[in-house]
Amino acid sequence: MKVAGPLTARGWGLLVSGVVWAAAALGLGQRELAWPGIFLAVAPLASWLLLLPASISGRVERRVGSLRTNVGQTTLVELLPGARALSFGGVFRLRDRLAPALGEAEWRVIPAGVGRWRRGLSYQVTPAWRGRHQLGPTEQSLGDGLGLARSLRTADNPVELVVRPRVEVLPSLRPASGQGALSDPVVRHNGLSGADDVLIREYETGDDVRRIHWRSTAHFGELMVRREERSWDPRACVILDNRSHGYARRSPDVRLEWVVSAAASITLQLTRDGFAANLVDADGLSLPGGETELILEHLTDLGTSPTRSLSAALTAADAEGASQLLVAVLGRVDGGDEAELAAAMGRGRMGWAILAGGTGSDQASIDRLNAAGWRAVVADPSGSVAPAWQTVGGRSR
C-alpha cells in the first residue's frame, strides 16, 4: 500500500501564504492582522484532519466478469472499497491503472457521505489487442470539497486479464443445400486415405472393360460396371505466417493481429464445416482444429518468429497427412516464398492464400500465386476477415 502526501498544491499554497501573512503581521506588530493568516494556514491542516478517519481503509475488492476474454469483447469490472471509518464528507475517487490495450484509466467519483459508508462502482474494458494485460492496481483519492487536502492510496491488488484473439464466425463453405465448395471434387478425398465406395451401374459405350463387374452382370443378365466414388473425408491445413520480417517492429502490429485472428477464425470455421483441420505456425507447430481452447491459448501469446522461410510450416502441413485444402494467411511474401508455395500444389490439392495488405507489391505477389495454381486475394487488415474469406472461397452473398 502506497500513500501520497496529505496536502494538494492548493493546500500547500494556502498554508505557506497563511504563515507568511501571519509572520508579516506579527513582525509589524499588528497582531489583529495575524488572525486571517492563521486561519489560512490552519484551513488545509483542518481539512486533512477531517479526512484522516475516512482514509484509514485502503482495501478494494475487484470483481471481473471473466479473466479470459477476446479482443473486442467487453468485460465488466466492479470495484468495491472496504468499509470506510467515520467520514465527515468529501470527494472520494477511484480508478484502476490499465494496460495500454485496455484503454485509458479514468477517475470515477463516489460521493463520500457523512458517517460510515461503503459504496462501489463499475466500469467496462474492451481489449484492443491480444495478450496478457494487467488490471490495477487500484488508486484511491479522498479529498475535501475545497481541494486543499487529499489522501491518495494505491492498493496492491492487480490481476491479469488474458485476452485471446478475435474470432469471427465466417460464412460456411457449405450452403444449406449441402452443395457448394465442400462438394468440389478438388477438395474431396483424393484416395490417399480411406476406402473407395464401389457403386454399380449399367455399361455405357466407351466404358473401360476392366471395370466390368462380372458378378452383377451375371445377376442382372446385362453388362454392369463399377462406378467408383471417392469417400468424403476432407483434410485442411491453415498456415499462419508469423515471420518477423513480414511485420513492423512496433507492438502491436495491426497486420499481425489481423493475420492471427484470420487464421484462428478460418481454422475453427473449417472444423465446423466438417474438415479435419490443423493450424500450423511459421515454426511448424501444428494444433488440431478441434481443440478450440488450445488454439486460442496458444495464439494469445504467439509472437513473431525469426525464421525466414515457410518450409517448416509447409513440411508440418504435409506431415499431418495429405490435406486437400491448404489455406495460407500471409504477412509478406517474396520470390522464395512464392516458389515454395507453388511447389506445395499438386496431387489434387487446392490452395487458398490471403495476404494481409501492407505494401505496394502485394498485387504482383497475388498474380504470381494465382499463376502457380493458388486462389489468392489481398485483404484489408483494418477490416473484417469475412470479405477476404468469401472472395477466396468463391462465394458472395
mmCIF file of C-alpha atoms in Angstrom:
data_model
loop_
_atom_site.group_PDB
_atom_site.id
_atom_site.type_symbol
_atom_site.label_atom_id
_atom_site.label_comp_id
_atom_site.label_asym_id
_atom_site.label_seq_id
_atom_site.Cartn_x
_atom_site.Cartn_y
_atom_site.Cartn_z
ATOM 1 C CA MET A 1 0.000 0.000 0.000
ATOM 2 C CA LYS A 2 1.463 3.339 -1.077
ATOM 3 C CA VAL A 3 0.221 6.622 0.420
ATOM 4 C CA ALA A 4 0.738 10.056 -1.134
ATOM 5 C CA GLY A 5 1.273 13.384 0.707
ATOM 6 C CA PRO A 6 -1.623 14.920 2.694
ATOM 7 C CA LEU A 7 -1.960 18.344 1.036
ATOM 8 C CA THR A 8 -2.620 19.350 -2.547
ATOM 9 C CA ALA A 9 -0.706 22.125 -4.326
ATOM 10 C CA ARG A 10 -3.581 24.459 -3.452
ATOM 11 C CA GLY A 11 -3.416 23.401 0.174
ATOM 12 C CA TRP A 12 0.350 23.931 0.378
ATOM 13 C CA GLY A 13 -0.029 27.332 -1.279
ATOM 14 C CA LEU A 14 -2.679 28.374 1.229
ATOM 15 C CA LEU A 15 -0.609 27.088 4.153
ATOM 16 C CA VAL A 16 2.532 28.931 3.061
ATOM 17 C CA SER A 17 0.559 32.097 2.300
ATOM 18 C CA GLY A 18 -1.085 31.999 5.727
ATOM 19 C CA VAL A 19 2.243 31.508 7.513
ATOM 20 C CA VAL A 20 3.840 34.397 5.593
ATOM 21 C CA TRP A 21 0.827 36.640 6.258
ATOM 22 C CA ALA A 22 0.830 35.878 9.985
ATOM 23 C CA ALA A 23 4.594 36.281 10.257
ATOM 24 C CA ALA A 24 4.481 39.608 8.444
ATOM 25 C CA ALA A 25 1.635 40.884 10.649
ATOM 26 C CA LEU A 26 3.415 39.864 13.832
ATOM 27 C CA GLY A 27 6.662 41.317 12.555
ATOM 28 C CA LEU A 28 4.944 44.663 12.019
ATOM 29 C CA GLY A 29 3.392 44.492 15.458
ATOM 30 C CA GLN A 30 -0.134 44.157 14.028
ATOM 31 C CA ARG A 31 -1.420 41.179 15.956
ATOM 32 C CA GLU A 32 -5.009 41.788 14.875
ATOM 33 C CA LEU A 33 -3.990 41.305 11.224
ATOM 34 C CA ALA A 34 -2.319 37.998 12.031
ATOM 35 C CA TRP A 35 -5.621 36.149 12.510
ATOM 36 C CA PRO A 36 -6.525 35.924 8.815
ATOM 37 C CA GLY A 37 -3.086 34.447 8.127
ATOM 38 C CA ILE A 38 -3.516 31.930 10.937
ATOM 39 C CA PHE A 39 -6.918 30.986 9.511
ATOM 40 C CA LEU A 40 -5.436 30.458 6.048
ATOM 41 C CA ALA A 41 -2.648 28.290 7.483
ATOM 42 C CA VAL A 42 -4.964 26.196 9.650
ATOM 43 C CA ALA A 43 -7.610 25.562 6.959
ATOM 44 C CA PRO A 44 -5.572 22.983 4.927
ATOM 45 C CA LEU A 45 -4.474 21.182 8.091
ATOM 46 C CA ALA A 46 -8.054 21.043 9.365
ATOM 47 C CA SER A 47 -9.244 19.671 6.037
ATOM 48 C CA TRP A 48 -6.626 16.928 6.208
ATOM 49 C CA LEU A 49 -7.539 16.025 9.800
ATOM 50 C CA LEU A 50 -11.228 15.745 8.863
ATOM 51 C CA LEU A 51 -10.344 13.348 6.010
ATOM 52 C CA LEU A 52 -7.980 11.240 8.066
ATOM 53 C CA PRO A 53 -10.559 8.903 9.694
ATOM 54 C CA ALA A 54 -12.164 8.015 6.347
ATOM 55 C CA SER A 55 -8.796 7.321 4.713
ATOM 56 C CA ILE A 56 -7.808 4.547 7.114
ATOM 57 C CA SER A 57 -9.166 1.680 4.993
ATOM 58 C CA GLY A 58 -7.281 1.069 1.754
ATOM 59 C CA ARG A 59 -8.634 -2.371 0.769
ATOM 60 C CA VAL A 60 -10.516 -2.590 -2.527
ATOM 61 C CA GLU A 61 -12.308 -5.690 -3.769
ATOM 62 C CA ARG A 62 -12.370 -6.151 -7.539
ATOM 63 C CA ARG A 63 -14.798 -8.392 -9.376
ATOM 64 C CA VAL A 64 -14.176 -9.123 -13.043
ATOM 65 C CA GLY A 65 -16.842 -10.635 -15.282
ATOM 66 C CA SER A 66 -14.263 -13.014 -16.761
ATOM 67 C CA LEU A 67 -10.492 -13.080 -16.546
ATOM 68 C CA ARG A 68 -10.454 -14.657 -20.022
ATOM 69 C CA THR A 69 -11.904 -12.687 -22.877
ATOM 70 C CA ASN A 70 -11.382 -11.967 -26.586
ATOM 71 C CA VAL A 71 -10.256 -8.904 -28.481
ATOM 72 C CA GLY A 72 -13.188 -6.548 -28.927
ATOM 73 C CA GLN A 73 -15.288 -8.265 -26.266
ATOM 74 C CA THR A 74 -16.470 -6.039 -23.411
ATOM 75 C CA THR A 75 -15.771 -7.131 -19.839
ATOM 76 C CA LEU A 76 -17.428 -5.654 -16.744
ATOM 77 C CA VAL A 77 -15.208 -4.704 -13.802
ATOM 78 C CA GLU A 78 -16.619 -3.834 -10.362
ATOM 79 C CA LEU A 79 -14.682 -2.052 -7.628
ATOM 80 C CA LEU A 80 -15.913 -2.199 -4.038
ATOM 81 C CA PRO A 81 -13.798 -0.301 -1.481
ATOM 82 C CA GLY A 82 -13.591 -1.615 2.043
ATOM 83 C CA ALA A 83 -15.927 -0.113 4.640
ATOM 84 C CA ARG A 84 -14.740 3.386 5.499
ATOM 85 C CA ALA A 85 -14.309 4.615 9.044
ATOM 86 C CA LEU A 86 -16.177 7.697 10.294
ATOM 87 C CA SER A 87 -16.285 10.263 7.497
ATOM 88 C CA PHE A 88 -17.043 13.974 7.537
ATOM 89 C CA GLY A 89 -17.726 14.111 3.810
ATOM 90 C CA GLY A 90 -15.532 14.962 0.864
ATOM 91 C CA VAL A 91 -14.960 13.621 -2.625
ATOM 92 C CA PHE A 92 -13.847 10.001 -2.973
ATOM 93 C CA ARG A 93 -12.413 8.887 -6.328
ATOM 94 C CA LEU A 94 -11.304 5.503 -7.621
ATOM 95 C CA ARG A 95 -9.504 4.300 -10.704
ATOM 96 C CA ASP A 96 -7.747 1.181 -11.896
ATOM 97 C CA ARG A 97 -4.452 1.540 -13.644
ATOM 98 C CA LEU A 98 -4.875 -0.125 -17.032
ATOM 99 C CA ALA A 99 -2.508 -1.704 -19.513
ATOM 100 C CA PRO A 100 -2.445 0.201 -22.848
ATOM 101 C CA ALA A 101 -4.526 -2.480 -24.575
ATOM 102 C CA LEU A 102 -7.393 -1.919 -22.121
ATOM 103 C CA GLY A 103 -7.832 1.799 -22.643
ATOM 104 C CA GLU A 104 -7.151 4.881 -20.568
ATOM 105 C CA ALA A 105 -7.573 4.866 -16.797
ATOM 106 C CA GLU A 106 -10.238 7.324 -15.655
ATOM 107 C CA TRP A 107 -11.054 8.629 -12.200
ATOM 108 C CA ARG A 108 -14.599 7.804 -11.129
ATOM 109 C CA VAL A 109 -16.235 9.773 -8.340
ATOM 110 C CA ILE A 110 -18.127 8.317 -5.377
ATOM 111 C CA PRO A 111 -19.725 10.944 -3.090
ATOM 112 C CA ALA A 112 -18.305 10.402 0.385
ATOM 113 C CA GLY A 113 -21.181 10.520 2.847
ATOM 114 C CA VAL A 114 -21.127 11.539 6.487
ATOM 115 C CA GLY A 115 -20.710 8.635 8.890
ATOM 116 C CA ARG A 116 -19.726 5.074 7.939
ATOM 117 C CA TRP A 117 -20.251 4.268 4.284
ATOM 118 C CA ARG A 118 -19.359 1.730 1.637
ATOM 119 C CA ARG A 119 -20.117 2.340 -2.000
ATOM 120 C CA GLY A 120 -18.809 0.680 -5.161
ATOM 121 C CA LEU A 121 -18.717 1.388 -8.855
ATOM 122 C CA SER A 122 -18.355 -0.476 -12.127
ATOM 123 C CA TYR A 123 -16.781 0.175 -15.493
ATOM 124 C CA GLN A 124 -16.135 -1.706 -18.735
ATOM 125 C CA VAL A 125 -12.970 -2.565 -20.629
ATOM 126 C CA THR A 126 -12.784 -3.613 -24.281
ATOM 127 C CA PRO A 127 -9.328 -5.023 -25.131
ATOM 128 C CA ALA A 128 -7.819 -3.659 -28.333
ATOM 129 C CA TRP A 129 -5.293 -6.446 -28.878
ATOM 130 C CA ARG A 130 -4.478 -9.882 -27.556
ATOM 131 C CA GLY A 131 -2.052 -10.815 -24.804
ATOM 132 C CA ARG A 132 -1.909 -10.826 -21.026
ATOM 133 C CA HIS A 133 -2.772 -7.408 -19.679
ATOM 134 C CA GLN A 134 -2.806 -6.084 -16.131
ATOM 135 C CA LEU A 135 -5.860 -4.653 -14.412
ATOM 136 C CA GLY A 136 -4.866 -2.487 -11.467
ATOM 137 C CA PRO A 137 -3.547 -1.666 -9.004
ATOM 138 C CA THR A 138 -6.420 0.488 -7.781
ATOM 139 C CA GLU A 139 -5.755 4.104 -6.857
ATOM 140 C CA GLN A 140 -7.971 5.815 -4.267
ATOM 141 C CA SER A 141 -8.192 9.547 -3.757
ATOM 142 C CA LEU A 142 -10.163 11.136 -0.924
ATOM 143 C CA GLY A 143 -10.254 14.927 -0.960
ATOM 144 C CA ASP A 144 -12.136 17.764 0.692
ATOM 145 C CA GLY A 145 -14.590 19.934 -1.199
ATOM 146 C CA LEU A 146 -12.145 22.874 -1.410
ATOM 147 C CA GLY A 147 -9.330 20.791 -2.865
ATOM 148 C CA LEU A 148 -6.923 21.616 -0.027
ATOM 149 C CA ALA A 149 -6.140 18.130 1.308
ATOM 150 C CA ARG A 150 -6.161 14.636 -0.045
ATOM 151 C CA SER A 151 -5.430 11.069 0.845
ATOM 152 C CA LEU A 152 -4.062 9.168 -2.168
ATOM 153 C CA ARG A 153 -3.530 5.451 -1.734
ATOM 154 C CA THR A 154 -2.529 2.688 -4.117
ATOM 155 C CA ALA A 155 -3.887 -0.760 -3.299
ATOM 156 C CA ASP A 156 -1.734 -3.796 -4.051
ATOM 157 C CA ASN A 157 -4.432 -5.710 -5.955
ATOM 158 C CA PRO A 158 -3.535 -6.123 -9.665
ATOM 159 C CA VAL A 159 -4.930 -9.055 -11.656
ATOM 160 C CA GLU A 160 -4.104 -10.424 -15.103
ATOM 161 C CA LEU A 161 -6.664 -10.313 -17.886
ATOM 162 C CA VAL A 162 -5.995 -12.925 -20.589
ATOM 163 C CA VAL A 163 -7.101 -11.555 -23.950
ATOM 164 C CA ARG A 164 -7.385 -14.097 -26.742
ATOM 165 C CA PRO A 165 -7.531 -13.220 -30.461
ATOM 166 C CA ARG A 166 -10.748 -12.048 -32.045
ATOM 167 C CA VAL A 167 -12.625 -14.980 -33.609
ATOM 168 C CA GLU A 168 -15.147 -14.192 -36.317
ATOM 169 C CA VAL A 169 -17.954 -16.541 -37.287
ATOM 170 C CA LEU A 170 -17.318 -16.793 -41.023
ATOM 171 C CA PRO A 171 -19.738 -17.790 -43.769
ATOM 172 C CA SER A 172 -19.917 -21.550 -44.107
ATOM 173 C CA LEU A 173 -18.389 -23.232 -47.111
ATOM 174 C CA ARG A 174 -21.405 -25.486 -47.203
ATOM 175 C CA PRO A 175 -24.669 -23.761 -48.204
ATOM 176 C CA ALA A 176 -27.956 -25.027 -46.813
ATOM 177 C CA SER A 177 -28.448 -27.307 -49.829
ATOM 178 C CA GLY A 178 -25.430 -29.337 -48.863
ATOM 179 C CA GLN A 179 -23.678 -28.430 -52.103
ATOM 180 C CA GLY A 180 -21.033 -25.848 -52.811
ATOM 181 C CA ALA A 181 -17.367 -25.545 -52.090
ATOM 182 C CA LEU A 182 -17.246 -28.664 -49.933
ATOM 183 C CA SER A 183 -18.574 -30.766 -52.781
ATOM 184 C CA ASP A 184 -15.858 -29.536 -55.145
ATOM 185 C CA PRO A 185 -14.029 -32.649 -56.404
ATOM 186 C CA VAL A 186 -10.683 -30.960 -55.776
ATOM 187 C CA VAL A 187 -11.486 -30.766 -52.079
ATOM 188 C CA ARG A 188 -12.805 -34.307 -51.846
ATOM 189 C CA HIS A 189 -10.651 -37.123 -50.599
ATOM 190 C CA ASN A 190 -8.008 -37.877 -53.221
ATOM 191 C CA GLY A 191 -7.574 -41.543 -52.461
ATOM 192 C CA LEU A 192 -4.569 -41.211 -50.172
ATOM 193 C CA SER A 193 -6.632 -42.322 -47.198
ATOM 194 C CA GLY A 194 -9.941 -44.036 -46.674
ATOM 195 C CA ALA A 195 -11.644 -46.608 -48.858
ATOM 196 C CA ASP A 196 -13.488 -46.200 -52.116
ATOM 197 C CA ASP A 197 -17.230 -46.745 -52.249
ATOM 198 C CA VAL A 198 -17.994 -49.144 -55.111
ATOM 199 C CA LEU A 199 -21.271 -48.495 -56.906
ATOM 200 C CA ILE A 200 -22.708 -50.428 -59.846
ATOM 201 C CA ARG A 201 -24.323 -49.027 -62.966
ATOM 202 C CA GLU A 202 -25.177 -50.238 -66.473
ATOM 203 C CA TYR A 203 -22.431 -50.435 -69.070
ATOM 204 C CA GLU A 204 -22.216 -47.452 -71.421
ATOM 205 C CA THR A 205 -20.347 -47.216 -74.697
ATOM 206 C CA GLY A 206 -16.787 -46.147 -74.032
ATOM 207 C CA ASP A 207 -16.537 -47.624 -70.524
ATOM 208 C CA ASP A 208 -13.292 -49.438 -69.750
ATOM 209 C CA VAL A 209 -13.958 -53.182 -69.982
ATOM 210 C CA ARG A 210 -11.665 -53.673 -66.993
ATOM 211 C CA ARG A 211 -14.372 -52.058 -64.851
ATOM 212 C CA ILE A 212 -16.987 -54.696 -65.742
ATOM 213 C CA HIS A 213 -18.432 -56.195 -62.553
ATOM 214 C CA TRP A 214 -18.968 -59.824 -63.597
ATOM 215 C CA ARG A 215 -20.949 -60.912 -60.549
ATOM 216 C CA SER A 216 -23.528 -58.147 -61.090
ATOM 217 C CA THR A 217 -23.503 -58.840 -64.825
ATOM 218 C CA ALA A 218 -24.432 -62.473 -64.152
ATOM 219 C CA HIS A 219 -27.084 -61.387 -61.665
ATOM 220 C CA PHE A 220 -28.807 -58.820 -63.865
ATOM 221 C CA GLY A 221 -28.198 -60.507 -67.203
ATOM 222 C CA GLU A 222 -26.598 -57.407 -68.757
ATOM 223 C CA LEU A 223 -23.223 -55.750 -68.575
ATOM 224 C CA MET A 224 -22.677 -53.817 -65.361
ATOM 225 C CA VAL A 225 -19.602 -51.742 -64.490
ATOM 226 C CA ARG A 226 -18.095 -50.372 -61.324
ATOM 227 C CA ARG A 227 -18.596 -46.686 -60.679
ATOM 228 C CA GLU A 228 -16.021 -45.543 -58.148
ATOM 229 C CA GLU A 229 -16.796 -42.577 -55.911
ATOM 230 C CA ARG A 230 -14.293 -41.203 -53.520
ATOM 231 C CA SER A 231 -15.263 -41.121 -49.862
ATOM 232 C CA TRP A 232 -15.539 -37.601 -48.488
ATOM 233 C CA ASP A 233 -13.097 -37.332 -45.645
ATOM 234 C CA PRO A 234 -11.548 -33.918 -46.250
ATOM 235 C CA ARG A 235 -8.461 -32.612 -44.538
ATOM 236 C CA ALA A 236 -7.383 -28.999 -44.393
ATOM 237 C CA CYS A 237 -4.398 -27.128 -43.043
ATOM 238 C CA VAL A 238 -4.229 -23.428 -42.202
ATOM 239 C CA ILE A 239 -0.762 -21.839 -42.255
ATOM 240 C CA LEU A 240 -0.304 -18.795 -40.015
ATOM 241 C CA ASP A 241 2.585 -16.689 -41.276
ATOM 242 C CA ASN A 242 4.058 -15.050 -38.179
ATOM 243 C CA ARG A 243 7.582 -14.500 -39.537
ATOM 244 C CA SER A 244 9.033 -11.320 -38.084
ATOM 245 C CA HIS A 245 10.362 -9.881 -41.350
ATOM 246 C CA GLY A 246 6.805 -9.537 -42.641
ATOM 247 C CA TYR A 247 5.671 -7.154 -39.916
ATOM 248 C CA ALA A 248 6.621 -3.900 -38.248
ATOM 249 C CA ARG A 249 8.759 -3.981 -35.118
ATOM 250 C CA ARG A 250 6.243 -1.980 -33.128
ATOM 251 C CA SER A 251 3.834 -3.789 -30.858
ATOM 252 C CA PRO A 252 1.093 -4.390 -31.513
ATOM 253 C CA ASP A 253 1.250 -4.622 -35.291
ATOM 254 C CA VAL A 254 -2.211 -4.315 -36.860
ATOM 255 C CA ARG A 255 -1.372 -6.704 -39.687
ATOM 256 C CA LEU A 256 -0.049 -9.425 -37.376
ATOM 257 C CA GLU A 257 -3.121 -9.122 -35.154
ATOM 258 C CA TRP A 258 -5.333 -9.460 -38.233
ATOM 259 C CA VAL A 259 -3.406 -12.496 -39.529
ATOM 260 C CA VAL A 260 -3.694 -14.248 -36.149
ATOM 261 C CA SER A 261 -7.421 -13.508 -35.968
ATOM 262 C CA ALA A 262 -7.966 -14.669 -39.556
ATOM 263 C CA ALA A 263 -6.055 -17.925 -39.067
ATOM 264 C CA ALA A 264 -7.989 -18.746 -35.882
ATOM 265 C CA SER A 265 -11.352 -17.876 -37.443
ATOM 266 C CA ILE A 266 -10.696 -19.907 -40.589
ATOM 267 C CA THR A 267 -9.410 -22.954 -38.694
ATOM 268 C CA LEU A 268 -12.462 -23.073 -36.446
ATOM 269 C CA GLN A 269 -14.830 -22.483 -39.368
ATOM 270 C CA LEU A 270 -13.269 -25.317 -41.387
ATOM 271 C CA THR A 271 -13.695 -27.580 -38.370
ATOM 272 C CA ARG A 272 -17.374 -26.641 -38.159
ATOM 273 C CA ASP A 273 -17.667 -27.368 -41.892
ATOM 274 C CA GLY A 274 -16.539 -30.944 -41.354
ATOM 275 C CA PHE A 275 -12.845 -30.708 -42.189
ATOM 276 C CA ALA A 276 -10.175 -32.412 -40.147
ATOM 277 C CA ALA A 277 -8.335 -29.096 -39.886
ATOM 278 C CA ASN A 278 -4.971 -28.173 -38.395
ATOM 279 C CA LEU A 279 -3.389 -24.813 -37.644
ATOM 280 C CA VAL A 280 0.352 -24.541 -38.319
ATOM 281 C CA ASP A 281 2.570 -21.559 -37.488
ATOM 282 C CA ALA A 282 5.792 -20.499 -39.223
ATOM 283 C CA ASP A 283 7.908 -22.655 -36.886
ATOM 284 C CA GLY A 284 5.965 -25.775 -37.839
ATOM 285 C CA LEU A 285 3.979 -26.156 -34.612
ATOM 286 C CA SER A 286 0.706 -27.866 -35.504
ATOM 287 C CA LEU A 287 -2.503 -27.688 -33.474
ATOM 288 C CA PRO A 288 -5.698 -29.659 -34.190
ATOM 289 C CA GLY A 289 -8.665 -27.529 -35.189
ATOM 290 C CA GLY A 290 -10.974 -29.402 -32.847
ATOM 291 C CA GLU A 291 -9.041 -28.138 -29.809
ATOM 292 C CA THR A 292 -10.520 -24.637 -29.729
ATOM 293 C CA GLU A 293 -9.248 -23.683 -26.268
ATOM 294 C CA LEU A 294 -5.766 -24.981 -27.031
ATOM 295 C CA ILE A 295 -5.600 -22.927 -30.227
ATOM 296 C CA LEU A 296 -6.832 -19.730 -28.569
ATOM 297 C CA GLU A 297 -4.466 -20.086 -25.609
ATOM 298 C CA HIS A 298 -1.518 -20.650 -27.947
ATOM 299 C CA LEU A 299 -2.410 -17.685 -30.132
ATOM 300 C CA THR A 300 -2.823 -15.424 -27.094
ATOM 301 C CA ASP A 301 0.934 -15.460 -26.543
ATOM 302 C CA LEU A 302 2.071 -16.029 -30.128
ATOM 303 C CA GLY A 303 4.732 -13.562 -31.200
ATOM 304 C CA THR A 304 6.789 -13.281 -34.342
ATOM 305 C CA SER A 305 9.279 -15.931 -35.416
ATOM 306 C CA PRO A 306 12.823 -15.211 -36.685
ATOM 307 C CA THR A 307 12.531 -17.904 -39.363
ATOM 308 C CA ARG A 308 12.734 -16.548 -42.912
ATOM 309 C CA SER A 309 11.134 -19.410 -44.834
ATOM 310 C CA LEU A 310 7.757 -21.120 -44.999
ATOM 311 C CA SER A 311 9.403 -24.528 -45.382
ATOM 312 C CA ALA A 312 8.844 -25.589 -41.745
ATOM 313 C CA ALA A 313 5.142 -24.738 -41.966
ATOM 314 C CA LEU A 314 4.685 -26.500 -45.328
ATOM 315 C CA THR A 315 6.565 -29.565 -44.075
ATOM 316 C CA ALA A 316 4.351 -29.701 -40.993
ATOM 317 C CA ALA A 317 1.264 -29.386 -43.198
ATOM 318 C CA ASP A 318 2.352 -32.437 -45.189
ATOM 319 C CA ALA A 319 3.348 -34.344 -42.054
ATOM 320 C CA GLU A 320 -0.229 -34.176 -40.794
ATOM 321 C CA GLY A 321 -1.397 -36.141 -43.841
ATOM 322 C CA ALA A 322 -2.427 -35.166 -47.323
ATOM 323 C CA SER A 323 -4.527 -32.020 -46.978
ATOM 324 C CA GLN A 324 -6.976 -31.441 -49.787
ATOM 325 C CA LEU A 325 -7.270 -27.777 -48.821
ATOM 326 C CA LEU A 326 -4.292 -25.638 -47.870
ATOM 327 C CA VAL A 327 -5.085 -22.127 -46.595
ATOM 328 C CA ALA A 328 -2.165 -19.731 -46.130
ATOM 329 C CA VAL A 329 -2.733 -16.483 -44.217
ATOM 330 C CA LEU A 330 0.331 -14.437 -45.103
ATOM 331 C CA GLY A 331 2.025 -11.278 -43.927
ATOM 332 C CA ARG A 332 4.508 -10.743 -46.734
ATOM 333 C CA VAL A 333 5.882 -12.988 -49.479
ATOM 334 C CA ASP A 334 8.956 -12.793 -51.670
ATOM 335 C CA GLY A 335 10.203 -14.833 -54.593
ATOM 336 C CA GLY A 336 11.406 -17.677 -52.399
ATOM 337 C CA ASP A 337 8.053 -17.925 -50.636
ATOM 338 C CA GLU A 338 6.219 -17.936 -53.952
ATOM 339 C CA ALA A 339 8.390 -20.810 -55.175
ATOM 340 C CA GLU A 340 7.742 -22.839 -52.009
ATOM 341 C CA LEU A 341 4.016 -22.212 -52.189
ATOM 342 C CA ALA A 342 3.937 -23.162 -55.874
ATOM 343 C CA ALA A 343 5.736 -26.432 -55.087
ATOM 344 C CA ALA A 344 3.140 -27.231 -52.414
ATOM 345 C CA MET A 345 0.445 -27.502 -55.070
ATOM 346 C CA GLY A 346 -0.181 -30.859 -56.678
ATOM 347 C CA ARG A 347 -1.827 -34.190 -56.004
ATOM 348 C CA GLY A 348 -5.235 -32.617 -56.485
ATOM 349 C CA ARG A 349 -4.689 -30.142 -53.660
ATOM 350 C CA MET A 350 -6.483 -26.799 -53.573
ATOM 351 C CA GLY A 351 -4.615 -23.787 -52.245
ATOM 352 C CA TRP A 352 -6.167 -20.578 -50.933
ATOM 353 C CA ALA A 353 -3.940 -17.656 -49.952
ATOM 354 C CA ILE A 354 -4.936 -14.485 -48.105
ATOM 355 C CA LEU A 355 -2.298 -11.751 -47.995
ATOM 356 C CA ALA A 356 -2.729 -9.029 -45.379
ATOM 357 C CA GLY A 357 -2.164 -5.904 -47.475
ATOM 358 C CA GLY A 358 0.572 -3.527 -46.497
ATOM 359 C CA THR A 359 2.956 -2.945 -49.406
ATOM 360 C CA GLY A 360 2.662 -1.785 -52.977
ATOM 361 C CA SER A 361 3.904 -5.134 -54.326
ATOM 362 C CA ASP A 362 1.044 -7.145 -52.856
ATOM 363 C CA GLN A 363 -0.948 -7.384 -56.080
ATOM 364 C CA ALA A 364 2.103 -8.597 -58.016
ATOM 365 C CA SER A 365 2.579 -11.395 -55.467
ATOM 366 C CA ILE A 366 -1.102 -12.286 -55.733
ATOM 367 C CA ASP A 367 -0.845 -12.510 -59.516
ATOM 368 C CA ARG A 368 2.142 -14.838 -59.318
ATOM 369 C CA LEU A 369 0.438 -17.068 -56.730
ATOM 370 C CA ASN A 370 -2.677 -17.281 -58.900
ATOM 371 C CA ALA A 371 -0.497 -18.259 -61.848
ATOM 372 C CA ALA A 372 1.069 -21.003 -59.683
ATOM 373 C CA GLY A 373 -2.302 -22.611 -59.007
ATOM 374 C CA TRP A 374 -3.345 -20.822 -55.851
ATOM 375 C CA ARG A 375 -6.534 -18.855 -55.407
ATOM 376 C CA ALA A 376 -5.108 -15.733 -53.801
ATOM 377 C CA VAL A 377 -6.503 -12.384 -52.644
ATOM 378 C CA VAL A 378 -5.302 -9.268 -50.827
ATOM 379 C CA ALA A 379 -7.153 -8.475 -47.599
ATOM 380 C CA ASP A 380 -7.611 -5.199 -45.754
ATOM 381 C CA PRO A 381 -6.048 -5.710 -42.282
ATOM 382 C CA SER A 382 -8.126 -2.886 -40.853
ATOM 383 C CA GLY A 383 -11.410 -4.652 -41.627
ATOM 384 C CA SER A 384 -13.211 -7.924 -41.132
ATOM 385 C CA VAL A 385 -11.905 -11.337 -42.196
ATOM 386 C CA ALA A 386 -15.211 -12.287 -43.843
ATOM 387 C CA PRO A 387 -14.835 -10.370 -47.161
ATOM 388 C CA ALA A 388 -11.476 -11.990 -47.943
ATOM 389 C CA TRP A 389 -12.820 -15.391 -46.890
ATOM 390 C CA GLN A 390 -15.840 -15.074 -49.149
ATOM 391 C CA THR A 391 -13.704 -13.935 -52.059
ATOM 392 C CA VAL A 392 -11.072 -16.640 -51.774
ATOM 393 C CA GLY A 393 -13.764 -19.275 -51.237
ATOM 394 C CA GLY A 394 -15.547 -18.225 -54.392
ATOM 395 C CA ARG A 395 -18.756 -17.266 -52.598
ATOM 396 C CA SER A 396 -20.638 -14.000 -52.421
ATOM 397 C CA ARG A 397 -23.796 -13.005 -50.625
#
